[in-house]
Amino acid sequence: MASSITVASIDATFPVSGQDNDSQGFRDNTAQIKTQLTTAGTEISDLQTNSATTNATDSFNGHDIKNINLMDWGQKIVAKGSVSGSVSCDFEDGNVVTLTTSGDVTLSFTNFPLEDDGTTNTFAVMKVLLTKGTSTHSVTLTGVSLPVSLESPDSSTLGQQEAFPLRKSTFVFDVFSVDGGTTKLASQVLEYPGS
């Protein structure tokens, strides 16, 4: 984007040395300098708001990033610890969640992103690594459609169904959305043996 700052209206030859100068010229130059400094301030603020730095936690504010080559990158993990009851997994906190059940758990998934215009859809995924603390805990995914092979009668309560069987294991699955979380789908659940 080209800058809107223009100095053409500032008279660099005014005031003229060694002669009486009209005060209107001072006012005109001062007004133009103020206008251009205001424009510069606005553009600098936009840059600070919409650009990331390498030494801080930053947001790209939903802007598209094109033609990049990512190397040596990771994803932020939100460690929920030992939990029971209702547990909210917020995409804005980080899109990898770890937890261990200490009782029956109901998981909800919130704040899936949209494009920067707030209405255009984008693909977003939350990965969940869930360790069952004992064999009797049920797991419910609120508002999430399961793969057909895993659906229990109400399509959301997994409990002791095929997805989370009666044994201590770590289960890994994704919950994804292409419409800001209005529709949420779960991937096939992978099971890793527990100790």
PDB file of C-alpha atoms in Angstrom:
ATOM      1  CA  MET A   1       0.000   0.000   0.000  1.00  0.00           C
ATOM      2  CA  ALA A   2       1.350   3.402  -0.957  1.00  0.00           C
ATOM      3  CA  SER A   3       1.631   6.056   1.715  1.00  0.00           C
ATOM      4  CA  SER A   4      -0.884   8.918   1.723  1.00  0.00           C
ATOM      5  CA  ILE A   5       1.733  11.308   3.085  1.00  0.00           C
ATOM      6  CA  THR A   6       2.444  14.144   0.657  1.00  0.00           C
ATOM      7  CA  VAL A   7       4.822  17.059   1.125  1.00  0.00           C
ATOM      8  CA  ALA A   8       4.034  18.837  -2.144  1.00  0.00           C
ATOM      9  CA  SER A   9       1.933  21.466  -0.361  1.00  0.00           C
ATOM     10  CA  ILE A  10       4.708  22.391   2.068  1.00  0.00           C
ATOM     11  CA  ASP A  11       6.709  25.341   0.764  1.00  0.00           C
ATOM     12  CA  ALA A  12      10.318  24.399   1.496  1.00  0.00           C
ATOM     13  CA  THR A  13      11.511  27.839   0.288  1.00  0.00           C
ATOM     14  CA  PHE A  14       9.477  29.684   2.927  1.00  0.00           C
ATOM     15  CA  PRO A  15      10.344  31.764   4.858  1.00  0.00           C
ATOM     16  CA  VAL A  16      12.787  33.655   2.690  1.00  0.00           C
ATOM     17  CA  SER A  17      15.892  34.697   4.565  1.00  0.00           C
ATOM     18  CA  GLY A  18      16.595  38.429   4.976  1.00  0.00           C
ATOM     19  CA  GLN A  19      13.122  39.743   4.164  1.00  0.00           C
ATOM     20  CA  ASP A  20       9.785  40.337   5.807  1.00  0.00           C
ATOM     21  CA  ASN A  21       7.642  37.209   5.249  1.00  0.00           C
ATOM     22  CA  ASP A  22       3.852  37.152   5.234  1.00  0.00           C
ATOM     23  CA  SER A  23       2.526  35.377   8.336  1.00  0.00           C
ATOM     24  CA  GLN A  24      -0.016  33.508   6.172  1.00  0.00           C
ATOM     25  CA  GLY A  25       2.863  31.491   4.699  1.00  0.00           C
ATOM     26  CA  PHE A  26       3.827  30.347   8.206  1.00  0.00           C
ATOM     27  CA  ARG A  27       0.232  29.350   8.912  1.00  0.00           C
ATOM     28  CA  ASP A  28      -0.076  27.484   5.591  1.00  0.00           C
ATOM     29  CA  ASN A  29       3.156  25.550   6.128  1.00  0.00           C
ATOM     30  CA  THR A  30       2.311  24.780   9.750  1.00  0.00           C
ATOM     31  CA  ALA A  31      -1.151  23.508   8.759  1.00  0.00           C
ATOM     32  CA  GLN A  32       0.326  21.275   6.049  1.00  0.00           C
ATOM     33  CA  ILE A  33       3.003  19.909   8.383  1.00  0.00           C
ATOM     34  CA  LYS A  34       0.308  19.103  10.969  1.00  0.00           C
ATOM     35  CA  THR A  35      -1.856  17.386   8.331  1.00  0.00           C
ATOM     36  CA  GLN A  36       1.031  15.238   7.080  1.00  0.00           C
ATOM     37  CA  LEU A  37       2.138  14.324  10.622  1.00  0.00           C
ATOM     38  CA  THR A  38      -1.442  13.253  11.384  1.00  0.00           C
ATOM     39  CA  THR A  39      -1.460  11.089   8.246  1.00  0.00           C
ATOM     40  CA  ALA A  40       1.903   9.606   9.230  1.00  0.00           C
ATOM     41  CA  GLY A  41       0.620   8.859  12.735  1.00  0.00           C
ATOM     42  CA  THR A  42      -2.412   7.042  11.323  1.00  0.00           C
ATOM     43  CA  GLU A  43      -0.268   4.959   8.962  1.00  0.00           C
ATOM     44  CA  ILE A  44       2.215   4.070  11.718  1.00  0.00           C
ATOM     45  CA  SER A  45      -0.651   3.039  14.031  1.00  0.00           C
ATOM     46  CA  ASP A  46      -2.058   0.823  11.262  1.00  0.00           C
ATOM     47  CA  LEU A  47       1.353  -0.811  10.835  1.00  0.00           C
ATOM     48  CA  GLN A  48       1.670  -1.415  14.558  1.00  0.00           C
ATOM     49  CA  THR A  49      -1.835  -2.892  14.726  1.00  0.00           C
ATOM     50  CA  ASN A  50      -1.568  -5.101  11.655  1.00  0.00           C
ATOM     51  CA  SER A  51       2.002  -6.355  11.679  1.00  0.00           C
ATOM     52  CA  ALA A  52       3.720  -8.987  13.765  1.00  0.00           C
ATOM     53  CA  THR A  53       7.086  -8.697  15.442  1.00  0.00           C
ATOM     54  CA  THR A  54       9.572 -11.433  16.154  1.00  0.00           C
ATOM     55  CA  ASN A  55      10.081 -10.642  19.824  1.00  0.00           C
ATOM     56  CA  ALA A  56       6.520 -10.669  21.133  1.00  0.00           C
ATOM     57  CA  THR A  57       3.244 -12.554  21.039  1.00  0.00           C
ATOM     58  CA  ASP A  58       1.439 -11.079  18.061  1.00  0.00           C
ATOM     59  CA  SER A  59      -1.769 -11.395  16.124  1.00  0.00           C
ATOM     60  CA  PHE A  60      -2.128 -11.129  12.369  1.00  0.00           C
ATOM     61  CA  ASN A  61      -5.758 -10.111  13.025  1.00  0.00           C
ATOM     62  CA  GLY A  62      -7.132 -12.721  10.632  1.00  0.00           C
ATOM     63  CA  HIS A  63      -5.205 -11.433   7.624  1.00  0.00           C
ATOM     64  CA  ASP A  64      -4.143 -13.856   4.914  1.00  0.00           C
ATOM     65  CA  ILE A  65      -0.447 -14.724   4.756  1.00  0.00           C
ATOM     66  CA  LYS A  66       0.646 -15.885   1.312  1.00  0.00           C
ATOM     67  CA  ASN A  67       3.682 -17.514  -0.219  1.00  0.00           C
ATOM     68  CA  ILE A  68       5.460 -18.501   3.001  1.00  0.00           C
ATOM     69  CA  ASN A  69       7.700 -21.429   3.816  1.00  0.00           C
ATOM     70  CA  LEU A  70       7.340 -22.567   7.429  1.00  0.00           C
ATOM     71  CA  MET A  71      10.255 -24.279   9.136  1.00  0.00           C
ATOM     72  CA  ASP A  72      10.711 -25.551  12.684  1.00  0.00           C
ATOM     73  CA  TRP A  73       7.261 -24.533  13.921  1.00  0.00           C
ATOM     74  CA  GLY A  74       5.016 -25.863  16.651  1.00  0.00           C
ATOM     75  CA  GLN A  75       1.543 -25.406  18.031  1.00  0.00           C
ATOM     76  CA  LYS A  76       0.666 -24.045  21.447  1.00  0.00           C
ATOM     77  CA  ILE A  77      -0.529 -26.685  23.916  1.00  0.00           C
ATOM     78  CA  VAL A  78      -3.220 -25.875  26.467  1.00  0.00           C
ATOM     79  CA  ALA A  79      -2.722 -28.323  29.347  1.00  0.00           C
ATOM     80  CA  LYS A  80      -6.053 -28.711  31.167  1.00  0.00           C
ATOM     81  CA  GLY A  81      -4.586 -31.166  33.679  1.00  0.00           C
ATOM     82  CA  SER A  82      -6.818 -33.597  35.582  1.00  0.00           C
ATOM     83  CA  VAL A  83     -10.443 -32.634  34.925  1.00  0.00           C
ATOM     84  CA  SER A  84     -14.049 -33.708  35.327  1.00  0.00           C
ATOM     85  CA  GLY A  85     -17.389 -32.124  34.510  1.00  0.00           C
ATOM     86  CA  SER A  86     -17.734 -29.436  31.828  1.00  0.00           C
ATOM     87  CA  VAL A  87     -14.483 -28.429  30.124  1.00  0.00           C
ATOM     88  CA  SER A  88     -14.306 -25.669  27.499  1.00  0.00           C
ATOM     89  CA  CYS A  89     -11.634 -25.922  24.813  1.00  0.00           C
ATOM     90  CA  ASP A  90     -11.160 -22.384  23.440  1.00  0.00           C
ATOM     91  CA  PHE A  91      -9.442 -22.145  20.046  1.00  0.00           C
ATOM     92  CA  GLU A  92      -8.109 -18.675  20.942  1.00  0.00           C
ATOM     93  CA  ASP A  93      -6.130 -20.143  23.872  1.00  0.00           C
ATOM     94  CA  GLY A  94      -4.319 -22.617  21.627  1.00  0.00           C
ATOM     95  CA  ASN A  95      -5.403 -25.340  19.257  1.00  0.00           C
ATOM     96  CA  VAL A  96      -3.833 -28.378  20.961  1.00  0.00           C
ATOM     97  CA  VAL A  97      -5.475 -29.503  24.219  1.00  0.00           C
ATOM     98  CA  THR A  98      -4.261 -32.132  26.687  1.00  0.00           C
ATOM     99  CA  LEU A  99      -6.307 -33.450  29.595  1.00  0.00           C
ATOM    100  CA  THR A 100      -6.713 -36.425  31.904  1.00  0.00           C
ATOM    101  CA  THR A 101     -10.152 -37.451  33.112  1.00  0.00           C
ATOM    102  CA  SER A 102     -10.717 -37.655  36.850  1.00  0.00           C
ATOM    103  CA  GLY A 103     -14.458 -38.226  36.338  1.00  0.00           C
ATOM    104  CA  ASP A 104     -17.030 -37.999  33.562  1.00  0.00           C
ATOM    105  CA  VAL A 105     -16.121 -35.171  31.167  1.00  0.00           C
ATOM    106  CA  THR A 106     -18.187 -33.056  28.788  1.00  0.00           C
ATOM    107  CA  LEU A 107     -16.032 -31.173  26.269  1.00  0.00           C
ATOM    108  CA  SER A 108     -17.173 -28.086  24.389  1.00  0.00           C
ATOM    109  CA  PHE A 109     -15.228 -26.314  21.647  1.00  0.00           C
ATOM    110  CA  THR A 110     -15.452 -22.545  21.163  1.00  0.00           C
ATOM    111  CA  ASN A 111     -14.089 -19.563  19.223  1.00  0.00           C
ATOM    112  CA  PHE A 112     -13.191 -21.224  15.939  1.00  0.00           C
ATOM    113  CA  PRO A 113     -11.957 -18.407  13.696  1.00  0.00           C
ATOM    114  CA  LEU A 114     -13.445 -16.729  10.644  1.00  0.00           C
ATOM    115  CA  GLU A 115     -11.531 -14.648   8.097  1.00  0.00           C
ATOM    116  CA  ASP A 116     -10.658 -11.056   9.047  1.00  0.00           C
ATOM    117  CA  ASP A 117     -13.992  -9.785   7.647  1.00  0.00           C
ATOM    118  CA  GLY A 118     -15.763 -11.769  10.386  1.00  0.00           C
ATOM    119  CA  THR A 119     -18.043 -13.600   7.955  1.00  0.00           C
ATOM    120  CA  THR A 120     -15.869 -15.563   5.514  1.00  0.00           C
ATOM    121  CA  ASN A 121     -15.237 -19.178   6.472  1.00  0.00           C
ATOM    122  CA  THR A 122     -11.811 -20.644   7.212  1.00  0.00           C
ATOM    123  CA  PHE A 123     -10.641 -24.183   8.033  1.00  0.00           C
ATOM    124  CA  ALA A 124      -9.608 -24.584  11.675  1.00  0.00           C
ATOM    125  CA  VAL A 125      -8.598 -27.655  13.707  1.00  0.00           C
ATOM    126  CA  MET A 126      -8.240 -28.367  17.432  1.00  0.00           C
ATOM    127  CA  LYS A 127      -6.271 -31.483  18.353  1.00  0.00           C
ATOM    128  CA  VAL A 128      -7.207 -33.215  21.614  1.00  0.00           C
ATOM    129  CA  LEU A 129      -5.002 -35.656  23.548  1.00  0.00           C
ATOM    130  CA  LEU A 130      -7.281 -37.164  26.194  1.00  0.00           C
ATOM    131  CA  THR A 131      -6.023 -39.660  28.758  1.00  0.00           C
ATOM    132  CA  LYS A 132      -8.672 -41.645  30.585  1.00  0.00           C
ATOM    133  CA  GLY A 133      -7.816 -41.710  34.272  1.00  0.00           C
ATOM    134  CA  THR A 134      -9.892 -44.835  34.960  1.00  0.00           C
ATOM    135  CA  SER A 135     -11.984 -47.194  32.910  1.00  0.00           C
ATOM    136  CA  THR A 136     -15.312 -45.843  34.163  1.00  0.00           C
ATOM    137  CA  HIS A 137     -15.201 -42.236  32.939  1.00  0.00           C
ATOM    138  CA  SER A 138     -17.440 -41.225  30.074  1.00  0.00           C
ATOM    139  CA  VAL A 139     -16.537 -38.521  27.560  1.00  0.00           C
ATOM    140  CA  THR A 140     -19.125 -36.345  25.825  1.00  0.00           C
ATOM    141  CA  LEU A 141     -18.404 -33.960  22.957  1.00  0.00           C
ATOM    142  CA  THR A 142     -20.966 -31.140  22.896  1.00  0.00           C
ATOM    143  CA  GLY A 143     -22.183 -30.051  19.470  1.00  0.00           C
ATOM    144  CA  VAL A 144     -19.660 -32.192  17.592  1.00  0.00           C
ATOM    145  CA  SER A 145     -20.647 -34.630  14.829  1.00  0.00           C
ATOM    146  CA  LEU A 146     -18.744 -37.910  14.981  1.00  0.00           C
ATOM    147  CA  PRO A 147     -17.640 -40.150  12.137  1.00  0.00           C
ATOM    148  CA  VAL A 148     -20.419 -42.615  11.304  1.00  0.00           C
ATOM    149  CA  SER A 149     -18.409 -45.564  12.643  1.00  0.00           C
ATOM    150  CA  LEU A 150     -18.239 -43.933  16.111  1.00  0.00           C
ATOM    151  CA  GLU A 151     -21.722 -42.534  16.493  1.00  0.00           C
ATOM    152  CA  SER A 152     -23.519 -43.555  19.625  1.00  0.00           C
ATOM    153  CA  PRO A 153     -27.325 -43.331  19.765  1.00  0.00           C
ATOM    154  CA  ASP A 154     -27.352 -39.563  20.430  1.00  0.00           C
ATOM    155  CA  SER A 155     -24.364 -38.821  18.140  1.00  0.00           C
ATOM    156  CA  SER A 156     -22.417 -36.941  20.816  1.00  0.00           C
ATOM    157  CA  THR A 157     -22.021 -39.066  23.946  1.00  0.00           C
ATOM    158  CA  LEU A 158     -19.057 -41.329  23.437  1.00  0.00           C
ATOM    159  CA  GLY A 159     -18.823 -42.687  26.986  1.00  0.00           C
ATOM    160  CA  GLN A 160     -18.026 -46.391  26.830  1.00  0.00           C
ATOM    161  CA  GLN A 161     -18.655 -46.555  23.093  1.00  0.00           C
ATOM    162  CA  GLU A 162     -16.089 -47.647  20.551  1.00  0.00           C
ATOM    163  CA  ALA A 163     -14.236 -44.300  20.624  1.00  0.00           C
ATOM    164  CA  PHE A 164     -13.284 -44.419  24.328  1.00  0.00           C
ATOM    165  CA  PRO A 165     -13.362 -48.075  25.429  1.00  0.00           C
ATOM    166  CA  LEU A 166     -13.076 -49.427  28.962  1.00  0.00           C
ATOM    167  CA  ARG A 167      -9.347 -49.148  29.482  1.00  0.00           C
ATOM    168  CA  LYS A 168      -6.783 -46.603  30.496  1.00  0.00           C
ATOM    169  CA  SER A 169      -5.407 -45.162  27.262  1.00  0.00           C
ATOM    170  CA  THR A 170      -4.604 -41.875  25.588  1.00  0.00           C
ATOM    171  CA  PHE A 171      -6.995 -40.971  22.794  1.00  0.00           C
ATOM    172  CA  VAL A 172      -6.065 -38.485  20.070  1.00  0.00           C
ATOM    173  CA  PHE A 173      -8.604 -36.847  17.784  1.00  0.00           C
ATOM    174  CA  ASP A 174      -9.279 -33.605  15.923  1.00  0.00           C
ATOM    175  CA  VAL A 175     -12.325 -31.351  16.080  1.00  0.00           C
ATOM    176  CA  PHE A 176     -12.533 -29.129  13.042  1.00  0.00           C
ATOM    177  CA  SER A 177     -14.799 -26.516  11.517  1.00  0.00           C
ATOM    178  CA  VAL A 178     -15.036 -24.640   8.240  1.00  0.00           C
ATOM    179  CA  ASP A 179     -17.662 -22.128   9.376  1.00  0.00           C
ATOM    180  CA  GLY A 180     -16.369 -20.515  12.567  1.00  0.00           C
ATOM    181  CA  GLY A 181     -17.616 -23.354  14.776  1.00  0.00           C
ATOM    182  CA  THR A 182     -21.251 -23.401  13.684  1.00  0.00           C
ATOM    183  CA  THR A 183     -20.653 -26.939  12.443  1.00  0.00           C
ATOM    184  CA  LYS A 184     -18.018 -29.007  14.241  1.00  0.00           C
ATOM    185  CA  LEU A 185     -16.820 -32.417  13.060  1.00  0.00           C
ATOM    186  CA  ALA A 186     -14.576 -34.948  14.812  1.00  0.00           C
ATOM    187  CA  SER A 187     -11.958 -37.103  13.151  1.00  0.00           C
ATOM    188  CA  GLN A 188     -11.501 -40.810  13.748  1.00  0.00           C
ATOM    189  CA  VAL A 189     -10.145 -41.371  17.282  1.00  0.00           C
ATOM    190  CA  LEU A 190      -6.680 -42.906  17.598  1.00  0.00           C
ATOM    191  CA  GLU A 191      -5.919 -44.898  20.742  1.00  0.00           C
ATOM    192  CA  TYR A 192      -2.513 -45.288  22.347  1.00  0.00           C
ATOM    193  CA  PRO A 193      -2.080 -47.804  25.209  1.00  0.00           C
ATOM    194  CA  GLY A 194      -1.779 -46.424  28.718  1.00  0.00           C
ATOM    195  CA  SER A 195       0.484 -47.643  31.466  1.00  0.00           C
TER     196      SER A 195
END
